[in-house]
mmCIF file of C-alpha atoms in Angstrom:
data_model
loop_
_atom_site.group_PDB
_atom_site.id
_atom_site.type_symbol
_atom_site.label_atom_id
_atom_site.label_comp_id
_atom_site.label_asym_id
_atom_site.label_seq_id
_atom_site.Cartn_x
_atom_site.Cartn_y
_atom_site.Cartn_z
ATOM 1 C CA UNK A 1 -27.770 -61.249 -9.775
ATOM 2 C CA UNK A 2 -27.299 -61.120 -13.578
ATOM 3 C CA UNK A 3 -24.361 -58.970 -14.613
ATOM 4 C CA UNK A 4 -26.573 -56.529 -16.557
ATOM 5 C CA UNK A 5 -28.622 -55.776 -13.454
ATOM 6 C CA UNK A 6 -25.535 -55.434 -11.270
ATOM 7 C CA UNK A 7 -23.941 -52.813 -13.473
ATOM 8 C CA UNK A 8 -27.107 -50.915 -14.378
ATOM 9 C CA UNK A 9 -26.932 -48.614 -11.312
ATOM 10 C CA UNK A 10 -23.163 -48.229 -11.034
ATOM 11 C CA UNK A 11 -20.837 -45.819 -12.776
ATOM 12 C CA UNK A 12 -17.398 -46.688 -14.065
ATOM 13 C CA UNK A 13 -15.919 -44.714 -11.160
ATOM 14 C CA UNK A 14 -17.798 -46.721 -8.538
ATOM 15 C CA UNK A 15 -16.766 -49.970 -10.189
ATOM 16 C CA UNK A 16 -13.091 -48.996 -10.238
ATOM 17 C CA UNK A 17 -13.280 -47.980 -6.578
ATOM 18 C CA UNK A 18 -14.916 -51.263 -5.673
ATOM 19 C CA UNK A 19 -12.371 -53.580 -7.308
ATOM 20 C CA UNK A 20 -9.228 -51.599 -6.408
ATOM 21 C CA UNK A 21 -6.548 -50.055 -8.645
ATOM 22 C CA UNK A 22 -4.712 -53.255 -9.492
ATOM 23 C CA UNK A 23 -7.802 -55.255 -10.271
ATOM 24 C CA UNK A 24 -9.213 -52.314 -12.194
ATOM 25 C CA UNK A 25 -6.189 -52.168 -14.424
ATOM 26 C CA UNK A 26 -6.453 -55.899 -15.078
ATOM 27 C CA UNK A 27 -10.083 -55.621 -16.079
ATOM 28 C CA UNK A 28 -10.002 -52.225 -17.818
ATOM 29 C CA UNK A 29 -10.829 -53.648 -21.198
ATOM 30 C CA UNK A 30 -13.862 -55.472 -19.836
ATOM 31 C CA UNK A 31 -15.081 -52.344 -18.014
ATOM 32 C CA UNK A 32 -14.660 -50.236 -21.134
ATOM 33 C CA UNK A 33 -16.940 -52.645 -22.963
ATOM 34 C CA UNK A 34 -19.496 -52.440 -20.157
ATOM 35 C CA UNK A 35 -19.308 -48.627 -20.090
ATOM 36 C CA UNK A 36 -19.913 -48.460 -23.813
ATOM 37 C CA UNK A 37 -22.950 -50.664 -23.386
ATOM 38 C CA UNK A 38 -24.274 -48.457 -20.575
ATOM 39 C CA UNK A 39 -23.946 -45.340 -22.710
ATOM 40 C CA UNK A 40 -26.087 -47.025 -25.348
ATOM 41 C CA UNK A 41 -28.688 -48.103 -22.798
ATOM 42 C CA UNK A 42 -28.558 -45.408 -20.108
ATOM 43 C CA UNK A 43 -30.781 -45.581 -17.054
ATOM 44 C CA UNK A 44 -32.611 -42.315 -16.388
ATOM 45 C CA UNK A 45 -33.417 -41.035 -12.903
ATOM 46 C CA UNK A 46 -36.844 -39.479 -12.378
ATOM 47 C CA UNK A 47 -37.345 -37.643 -9.086
ATOM 48 C CA UNK A 48 -41.093 -37.216 -8.536
ATOM 49 C CA UNK A 49 -42.512 -34.700 -6.074
ATOM 50 C CA UNK A 50 -46.038 -34.539 -4.688
ATOM 51 C CA UNK A 51 -46.759 -33.272 -1.168
ATOM 52 C CA UNK A 52 -46.014 -34.013 2.498
ATOM 53 C CA UNK A 53 -45.042 -37.460 3.748
ATOM 54 C CA UNK A 54 -48.354 -37.917 5.583
ATOM 55 C CA UNK A 55 -50.545 -37.383 2.512
ATOM 56 C CA UNK A 56 -52.314 -39.939 0.350
ATOM 57 C CA UNK A 57 -50.668 -38.330 -2.660
ATOM 58 C CA UNK A 58 -47.183 -39.108 -1.380
ATOM 59 C CA UNK A 59 -48.198 -42.672 -0.485
ATOM 60 C CA UNK A 60 -49.525 -43.221 -4.004
ATOM 61 C CA UNK A 61 -46.356 -41.718 -5.447
ATOM 62 C CA UNK A 62 -44.285 -44.195 -3.444
ATOM 63 C CA UNK A 63 -46.379 -46.951 -5.008
ATOM 64 C CA UNK A 64 -45.650 -45.640 -8.495
ATOM 65 C CA UNK A 65 -41.919 -45.544 -7.747
ATOM 66 C CA UNK A 66 -41.915 -49.076 -6.360
ATOM 67 C CA UNK A 67 -43.850 -50.580 -9.272
ATOM 68 C CA UNK A 68 -41.805 -48.820 -11.950
ATOM 69 C CA UNK A 69 -38.486 -49.710 -10.325
ATOM 70 C CA UNK A 70 -39.527 -53.362 -9.963
ATOM 71 C CA UNK A 71 -40.449 -53.665 -13.616
ATOM 72 C CA UNK A 72 -37.890 -51.784 -15.676
ATOM 73 C CA UNK A 73 -34.195 -50.919 -15.726
ATOM 74 C CA UNK A 74 -34.739 -48.064 -18.188
ATOM 75 C CA UNK A 75 -35.676 -45.561 -15.469
ATOM 76 C CA UNK A 76 -35.248 -45.283 -11.722
ATOM 77 C CA UNK A 77 -37.983 -43.358 -9.886
ATOM 78 C CA UNK A 78 -37.542 -41.658 -6.518
ATOM 79 C CA UNK A 79 -40.654 -40.428 -4.693
ATOM 80 C CA UNK A 80 -39.943 -37.133 -2.924
ATOM 81 C CA UNK A 81 -41.914 -34.997 -0.488
ATOM 82 C CA UNK A 82 -42.716 -31.345 -1.068
ATOM 83 C CA UNK A 83 -44.211 -28.355 0.725
ATOM 84 C CA UNK A 84 -46.634 -27.628 -2.102
ATOM 85 C CA UNK A 85 -47.305 -26.557 -5.666
ATOM 86 C CA UNK A 86 -45.092 -23.476 -5.674
ATOM 87 C CA UNK A 87 -42.158 -25.539 -4.394
ATOM 88 C CA UNK A 88 -42.840 -28.201 -7.021
ATOM 89 C CA UNK A 89 -42.689 -25.729 -9.878
ATOM 90 C CA UNK A 90 -39.519 -24.307 -8.371
ATOM 91 C CA UNK A 91 -38.017 -27.815 -8.354
ATOM 92 C CA UNK A 92 -38.567 -28.070 -12.112
ATOM 93 C CA UNK A 93 -37.048 -24.646 -12.580
ATOM 94 C CA UNK A 94 -33.835 -25.452 -10.700
ATOM 95 C CA UNK A 95 -33.832 -29.067 -11.987
ATOM 96 C CA UNK A 96 -33.919 -30.645 -8.534
ATOM 97 C CA UNK A 97 -36.835 -32.810 -9.729
ATOM 98 C CA UNK A 98 -37.810 -34.224 -13.111
ATOM 99 C CA UNK A 99 -41.562 -34.668 -12.598
ATOM 100 C CA UNK A 100 -43.941 -32.956 -10.149
ATOM 101 C CA UNK A 101 -47.641 -32.724 -9.555
ATOM 102 C CA UNK A 102 -49.584 -29.476 -9.623
ATOM 103 C CA UNK A 103 -53.270 -28.582 -9.950
ATOM 104 C CA UNK A 104 -55.309 -26.660 -12.513
ATOM 105 C CA UNK A 105 -55.365 -23.369 -10.575
ATOM 106 C CA UNK A 106 -51.558 -23.230 -10.500
ATOM 107 C CA UNK A 107 -51.276 -24.501 -14.082
ATOM 108 C CA UNK A 108 -53.308 -21.510 -15.256
ATOM 109 C CA UNK A 109 -51.086 -19.148 -13.253
ATOM 110 C CA UNK A 110 -47.957 -20.671 -14.805
ATOM 111 C CA UNK A 111 -49.423 -20.399 -18.319
ATOM 112 C CA UNK A 112 -50.332 -16.735 -17.708
ATOM 113 C CA UNK A 113 -47.040 -15.879 -16.020
ATOM 114 C CA UNK A 114 -48.704 -14.872 -12.755
ATOM 115 C CA UNK A 115 -46.205 -14.199 -9.960
ATOM 116 C CA UNK A 116 -44.227 -15.965 -8.621
ATOM 117 C CA UNK A 117 -44.161 -17.858 -11.932
ATOM 118 C CA UNK A 118 -43.279 -14.966 -14.236
ATOM 119 C CA UNK A 119 -39.598 -15.754 -14.748
ATOM 120 C CA UNK A 120 -39.450 -19.519 -15.180
ATOM 121 C CA UNK A 121 -36.540 -20.808 -17.259
ATOM 122 C CA UNK A 122 -38.395 -23.752 -18.813
ATOM 123 C CA UNK A 123 -41.518 -24.696 -20.736
ATOM 124 C CA UNK A 124 -43.899 -26.972 -18.840
ATOM 125 C CA UNK A 125 -45.332 -30.147 -20.353
ATOM 126 C CA UNK A 126 -48.037 -32.512 -19.113
ATOM 127 C CA UNK A 127 -47.414 -36.210 -18.481
ATOM 128 C CA UNK A 128 -50.486 -37.842 -16.911
ATOM 129 C CA UNK A 129 -53.582 -37.212 -14.812
ATOM 130 C CA UNK A 130 -53.057 -38.288 -11.203
ATOM 131 C CA UNK A 131 -56.331 -37.672 -9.345
ATOM 132 C CA UNK A 132 -59.142 -35.175 -8.678
ATOM 133 C CA UNK A 133 -60.104 -33.370 -5.487
ATOM 134 C CA UNK A 134 -63.680 -32.012 -5.584
ATOM 135 C CA UNK A 135 -64.386 -29.641 -2.671
ATOM 136 C CA UNK A 136 -67.791 -28.993 -1.097
ATOM 137 C CA UNK A 137 -68.902 -26.755 1.761
ATOM 138 C CA UNK A 138 -70.508 -28.187 4.889
ATOM 139 C CA UNK A 139 -72.034 -26.978 8.144
ATOM 140 C CA UNK A 140 -73.549 -28.198 11.436
ATOM 141 C CA UNK A 141 -76.347 -25.606 10.984
ATOM 142 C CA UNK A 142 -79.439 -27.327 9.591
ATOM 143 C CA UNK A 143 -80.906 -23.914 8.681
ATOM 144 C CA UNK A 144 -78.238 -23.379 6.018
ATOM 145 C CA UNK A 145 -79.273 -25.231 2.881
ATOM 146 C CA UNK A 146 -77.296 -23.452 0.152
ATOM 147 C CA UNK A 147 -74.292 -21.144 -0.022
ATOM 148 C CA UNK A 148 -76.681 -18.293 -0.782
ATOM 149 C CA UNK A 149 -78.189 -18.695 2.708
ATOM 150 C CA UNK A 150 -74.924 -17.601 4.300
ATOM 151 C CA UNK A 151 -75.266 -14.295 6.133
ATOM 152 C CA UNK A 152 -72.752 -11.587 6.961
ATOM 153 C CA UNK A 153 -70.471 -12.566 9.810
ATOM 154 C CA UNK A 154 -70.682 -16.318 9.182
ATOM 155 C CA UNK A 155 -67.346 -17.965 10.004
ATOM 156 C CA UNK A 156 -65.966 -19.968 7.076
ATOM 157 C CA UNK A 157 -62.718 -21.909 6.693
ATOM 158 C CA UNK A 158 -62.233 -22.524 2.947
ATOM 159 C CA UNK A 159 -59.251 -24.785 3.762
ATOM 160 C CA UNK A 160 -56.412 -23.515 5.993
ATOM 161 C CA UNK A 161 -54.860 -20.188 5.063
ATOM 162 C CA UNK A 162 -51.708 -20.738 3.023
ATOM 163 C CA UNK A 163 -52.909 -23.964 1.403
ATOM 164 C CA UNK A 164 -52.772 -24.262 -2.386
ATOM 165 C CA UNK A 165 -56.516 -24.877 -2.425
ATOM 166 C CA UNK A 166 -57.511 -21.746 -0.514
ATOM 167 C CA UNK A 167 -57.256 -19.095 -3.302
ATOM 168 C CA UNK A 168 -59.609 -21.003 -5.598
ATOM 169 C CA UNK A 169 -62.199 -21.697 -2.887
ATOM 170 C CA UNK A 170 -62.026 -18.098 -1.704
ATOM 171 C CA UNK A 171 -62.617 -17.097 -5.330
ATOM 172 C CA UNK A 172 -65.614 -19.440 -5.505
ATOM 173 C CA UNK A 173 -67.078 -17.723 -2.428
ATOM 174 C CA UNK A 174 -66.929 -14.211 -3.880
ATOM 175 C CA UNK A 175 -70.719 -14.162 -4.407
ATOM 176 C CA UNK A 176 -71.384 -15.140 -0.788
ATOM 177 C CA UNK A 177 -72.293 -12.477 1.800
ATOM 178 C CA UNK A 178 -69.318 -10.896 3.543
ATOM 179 C CA UNK A 179 -68.122 -13.657 5.839
ATOM 180 C CA UNK A 180 -65.450 -13.963 8.521
ATOM 181 C CA UNK A 181 -62.477 -15.858 7.113
ATOM 182 C CA UNK A 182 -61.101 -18.244 9.744
ATOM 183 C CA UNK A 183 -58.530 -20.988 9.354
ATOM 184 C CA UNK A 184 -58.708 -24.547 10.664
ATOM 185 C CA UNK A 185 -56.792 -27.637 9.650
ATOM 186 C CA UNK A 186 -59.027 -30.325 8.193
ATOM 187 C CA UNK A 187 -58.937 -32.503 11.294
ATOM 188 C CA UNK A 188 -59.784 -29.521 13.539
ATOM 189 C CA UNK A 189 -63.013 -28.591 11.796
ATOM 190 C CA UNK A 190 -65.317 -31.002 13.640
ATOM 191 C CA UNK A 191 -64.322 -29.809 17.105
ATOM 192 C CA UNK A 192 -64.438 -26.150 16.007
ATOM 193 C CA UNK A 193 -67.979 -26.689 14.720
ATOM 194 C CA UNK A 194 -68.982 -28.493 17.892
ATOM 195 C CA UNK A 195 -67.669 -25.605 19.998
ATOM 196 C CA UNK A 196 -69.468 -22.963 17.901
ATOM 197 C CA UNK A 197 -66.253 -21.476 16.500
ATOM 198 C CA UNK A 198 -66.799 -22.568 12.878
ATOM 199 C CA UNK A 199 -70.038 -22.222 10.930
ATOM 200 C CA UNK A 200 -68.959 -23.541 7.539
ATOM 201 C CA UNK A 201 -66.057 -25.818 6.673
ATOM 202 C CA UNK A 202 -65.045 -27.914 3.691
ATOM 203 C CA UNK A 203 -64.894 -31.538 2.680
ATOM 204 C CA UNK A 204 -63.575 -33.488 -0.283
ATOM 205 C CA UNK A 205 -64.393 -36.757 -2.039
ATOM 206 C CA UNK A 206 -61.008 -37.888 -3.320
ATOM 207 C CA UNK A 207 -61.076 -39.031 -6.933
ATOM 208 C CA UNK A 208 -64.865 -39.197 -6.596
ATOM 209 C CA UNK A 209 -64.491 -42.465 -4.698
ATOM 210 C CA UNK A 210 -62.728 -41.981 -1.324
ATOM 211 C CA UNK A 211 -64.099 -40.246 1.784
ATOM 212 C CA UNK A 212 -61.067 -39.152 3.851
ATOM 213 C CA UNK A 213 -60.881 -40.249 7.468
ATOM 214 C CA UNK A 214 -60.992 -36.667 8.767
ATOM 215 C CA UNK A 215 -64.417 -36.181 7.160
ATOM 216 C CA UNK A 216 -65.699 -39.359 8.766
ATOM 217 C CA UNK A 217 -64.448 -38.059 12.123
ATOM 218 C CA UNK A 218 -66.190 -34.732 11.493
ATOM 219 C CA UNK A 219 -69.445 -36.562 10.756
ATOM 220 C CA UNK A 220 -69.031 -38.406 14.038
ATOM 221 C CA UNK A 221 -68.547 -35.147 15.932
ATOM 222 C CA UNK A 222 -71.471 -33.084 14.573
ATOM 223 C CA UNK A 223 -74.550 -33.575 12.404
ATOM 224 C CA UNK A 224 -72.965 -32.491 9.150
ATOM 225 C CA UNK A 225 -75.053 -30.882 6.407
ATOM 226 C CA UNK A 226 -73.626 -30.417 2.912
ATOM 227 C CA UNK A 227 -74.531 -27.057 1.376
ATOM 228 C CA UNK A 228 -76.132 -26.927 -2.037
ATOM 229 C CA UNK A 229 -75.394 -24.419 -4.794
ATOM 230 C CA UNK A 230 -78.348 -22.514 -6.232
ATOM 231 C CA UNK A 231 -78.782 -22.161 -9.997
ATOM 232 C CA UNK A 232 -77.532 -18.578 -10.202
ATOM 233 C CA UNK A 233 -74.300 -19.303 -8.358
ATOM 234 C CA UNK A 234 -73.757 -22.536 -10.271
ATOM 235 C CA UNK A 235 -74.118 -20.651 -13.550
ATOM 236 C CA UNK A 236 -71.507 -18.148 -12.385
ATOM 237 C CA UNK A 237 -69.148 -20.927 -11.369
ATOM 238 C CA UNK A 238 -69.501 -22.830 -14.619
ATOM 239 C CA UNK A 239 -68.906 -19.683 -16.653
ATOM 240 C CA UNK A 240 -65.702 -18.868 -14.766
ATOM 241 C CA UNK A 241 -62.633 -20.095 -16.668
ATOM 242 C CA UNK A 242 -60.615 -20.037 -13.456
ATOM 243 C CA UNK A 243 -62.750 -22.796 -11.925
ATOM 244 C CA UNK A 244 -63.256 -26.446 -12.819
ATOM 245 C CA UNK A 245 -66.746 -27.442 -11.632
ATOM 246 C CA UNK A 246 -67.748 -31.090 -11.358
ATOM 247 C CA UNK A 247 -70.404 -32.940 -9.377
ATOM 248 C CA UNK A 248 -71.317 -36.284 -7.845
ATOM 249 C CA UNK A 249 -74.451 -37.960 -6.540
ATOM 250 C CA UNK A 250 -75.168 -36.915 -2.959
ATOM 251 C CA UNK A 251 -76.090 -40.487 -2.012
ATOM 252 C CA UNK A 252 -72.393 -41.406 -2.322
ATOM 253 C CA UNK A 253 -71.529 -39.296 0.723
ATOM 254 C CA UNK A 254 -72.584 -41.725 3.417
ATOM 255 C CA UNK A 255 -72.763 -40.483 7.003
ATOM 256 C CA UNK A 256 -73.836 -36.878 6.399
ATOM 257 C CA UNK A 257 -77.013 -35.645 8.082
ATOM 258 C CA UNK A 258 -78.283 -34.115 4.823
ATOM 259 C CA UNK A 259 -76.956 -33.705 1.283
ATOM 260 C CA UNK A 260 -78.246 -32.203 -1.969
ATOM 261 C CA UNK A 261 -79.281 -34.693 -4.651
ATOM 262 C CA UNK A 262 -76.239 -33.559 -6.608
ATOM 263 C CA UNK A 263 -73.175 -32.025 -4.976
ATOM 264 C CA UNK A 264 -71.494 -29.397 -7.180
ATOM 265 C CA UNK A 265 -67.828 -28.824 -6.393
ATOM 266 C CA UNK A 266 -64.942 -26.583 -7.381
ATOM 267 C CA UNK A 267 -62.545 -29.343 -8.375
ATOM 268 C CA UNK A 268 -58.770 -29.550 -8.516
ATOM 269 C CA UNK A 269 -57.254 -31.777 -11.165
ATOM 270 C CA UNK A 270 -53.823 -32.942 -10.012
ATOM 271 C CA UNK A 271 -51.591 -33.862 -12.945
ATOM 272 C CA UNK A 272 -47.909 -34.679 -13.210
ATOM 273 C CA UNK A 273 -45.900 -32.274 -15.336
ATOM 274 C CA UNK A 274 -42.260 -31.983 -16.346
ATOM 275 C CA UNK A 275 -39.930 -29.801 -18.369
ATOM 276 C CA UNK A 276 -40.603 -30.174 -22.080
ATOM 277 C CA UNK A 277 -36.931 -31.114 -22.607
ATOM 278 C CA UNK A 278 -37.028 -34.118 -20.243
ATOM 279 C CA UNK A 279 -35.519 -37.114 -22.062
ATOM 280 C CA UNK A 280 -38.021 -38.644 -24.488
ATOM 281 C CA UNK A 281 -37.098 -42.283 -23.777
ATOM 282 C CA UNK A 282 -37.287 -41.715 -20.019
ATOM 283 C CA UNK A 283 -40.850 -40.381 -20.203
ATOM 284 C CA UNK A 284 -42.019 -43.056 -22.652
ATOM 285 C CA UNK A 285 -40.489 -45.927 -20.635
ATOM 286 C CA UNK A 286 -41.965 -44.513 -17.421
ATOM 287 C CA UNK A 287 -45.494 -44.319 -18.835
ATOM 288 C CA UNK A 288 -45.264 -47.673 -20.572
ATOM 289 C CA UNK A 289 -44.112 -49.415 -17.387
ATOM 290 C CA UNK A 290 -46.868 -47.804 -15.294
ATOM 291 C CA UNK A 291 -49.486 -48.727 -17.882
ATOM 292 C CA UNK A 292 -48.352 -52.323 -18.184
ATOM 293 C CA UNK A 293 -48.453 -52.777 -14.392
ATOM 294 C CA UNK A 294 -51.693 -51.034 -13.441
ATOM 295 C CA UNK A 295 -52.912 -53.986 -11.404
ATOM 296 C CA UNK A 296 -49.830 -53.764 -9.184
ATOM 297 C CA UNK A 297 -50.325 -50.006 -8.759
ATOM 298 C CA UNK A 298 -53.809 -50.563 -7.330
ATOM 299 C CA UNK A 299 -52.356 -52.659 -4.518
ATOM 300 C CA UNK A 300 -50.502 -49.604 -3.185
ATOM 301 C CA UNK A 301 -53.272 -47.012 -3.088
ATOM 302 C CA UNK A 302 -56.963 -46.647 -3.910
ATOM 303 C CA UNK A 303 -55.991 -43.322 -5.491
ATOM 304 C CA UNK A 304 -54.404 -45.314 -8.316
ATOM 305 C CA UNK A 305 -57.461 -47.494 -9.030
ATOM 306 C CA UNK A 306 -58.808 -45.283 -11.792
ATOM 307 C CA UNK A 307 -55.635 -45.658 -13.862
ATOM 308 C CA UNK A 308 -57.237 -48.935 -14.974
ATOM 309 C CA UNK A 309 -59.343 -46.773 -17.317
ATOM 310 C CA UNK A 310 -57.288 -45.656 -20.326
ATOM 311 C CA UNK A 311 -59.244 -42.405 -20.653
ATOM 312 C CA UNK A 312 -58.394 -41.421 -17.070
ATOM 313 C CA UNK A 313 -54.737 -40.892 -17.998
ATOM 314 C CA UNK A 314 -55.741 -37.807 -20.036
ATOM 315 C CA UNK A 315 -58.782 -36.655 -18.032
ATOM 316 C CA UNK A 316 -58.999 -33.011 -16.926
ATOM 317 C CA UNK A 317 -55.766 -32.007 -18.597
ATOM 318 C CA UNK A 318 -54.778 -28.337 -18.562
ATOM 319 C CA UNK A 319 -55.572 -25.796 -21.242
ATOM 320 C CA UNK A 320 -52.549 -23.963 -22.660
ATOM 321 C CA UNK A 321 -50.106 -26.598 -21.352
ATOM 322 C CA UNK A 322 -48.922 -29.028 -24.063
ATOM 323 C CA UNK A 323 -48.140 -32.707 -23.571
ATOM 324 C CA UNK A 324 -44.558 -33.905 -23.458
ATOM 325 C CA UNK A 325 -43.755 -35.373 -26.884
ATOM 326 C CA UNK A 326 -43.264 -38.878 -25.451
ATOM 327 C CA UNK A 327 -46.564 -38.682 -23.565
ATOM 328 C CA UNK A 328 -48.322 -37.574 -26.741
ATOM 329 C CA UNK A 329 -46.912 -40.546 -28.653
ATOM 330 C CA UNK A 330 -47.795 -42.936 -25.845
ATOM 331 C CA UNK A 331 -51.405 -41.753 -25.690
ATOM 332 C CA UNK A 332 -51.687 -42.036 -29.460
ATOM 333 C CA UNK A 333 -50.407 -45.609 -29.111
ATOM 334 C CA UNK A 334 -53.086 -46.598 -26.562
ATOM 335 C CA UNK A 335 -55.838 -44.769 -28.448
ATOM 336 C CA UNK A 336 -56.757 -41.906 -26.105
ATOM 337 C CA UNK A 337 -55.102 -38.965 -27.873
ATOM 338 C CA UNK A 338 -57.429 -36.127 -28.906
ATOM 339 C CA UNK A 339 -56.997 -33.611 -31.709
ATOM 340 C CA UNK A 340 -57.755 -30.956 -29.085
ATOM 341 C CA UNK A 341 -54.492 -31.751 -27.295
ATOM 342 C CA UNK A 342 -51.199 -30.061 -28.124
ATOM 343 C CA UNK A 343 -47.733 -31.594 -28.245
ATOM 344 C CA UNK A 344 -44.813 -29.760 -26.655
ATOM 345 C CA UNK A 345 -42.954 -29.902 -29.977
ATOM 346 C CA UNK A 346 -45.724 -27.846 -31.554
ATOM 347 C CA UNK A 347 -47.456 -30.609 -33.537
#
């Protein structure tokens, strides 16, 4: 191993302990030279948090860590698990993580100081767009064609209670007739529908390109019909600044019994954010290394495929949350910066 690589992850203390007191004294001058060099070219640790260990998000994050660590000595990335968005923001606040992912619903709450985010000790800055989760509503009942057909007493599980997605989907359903709110994990929905315990559930089309396995299982359990959104409700959704509404061609959802021509979805944009005072060189080196090794990232997860498109790095960014200064400079460098964006340093 070249000497520069050997010393890049060791402190002076660990080196002295490794060689012993006598040997350390004999080589003190050499170590002082090495330490001075390390201070000039410090390696920065970036702890990145996403979600639980079983999720696609965490798997993709592990891929990012592996690729970055294999291709630069400027930063060292550690992929970490998390219990959710609120915990991620808390990790930035107590500095137990340097970079975390959140989604647009929570980003708005942070920007507006909604509890429990009213007393944060830092300013949040955006780094890059990770992926999108568009959510649609589905049912085994062929007589339900749109959300407006839902009648009072219909059982609906707009994701499990307590999930970060639930408040936004419950908000999207405010125009629907008074329904019975039930809670099923994603993989439980098919059986609950088959047993008559669930009338309407949810599905997602990850990054507008991946059908999760639990949806495929649900389609194999019941004849699954995707609910449309009538014009009046769609207009309400699109005029609501709390919701991000996107759509995809219904023909892309293979295996469903019926789908609208176009499936309109409340969508969650998952972006990585950090404290605005995170070291400039660390953020720039991190982004540059990811960008230069996009082909390797794709080998780890299909969620990372769309990073091949330069514009995707800044897609669906959050209003009222500025970009970290290093991210802003990087995106200017690759030609995707917009005058509508804001830098964390106020420029």
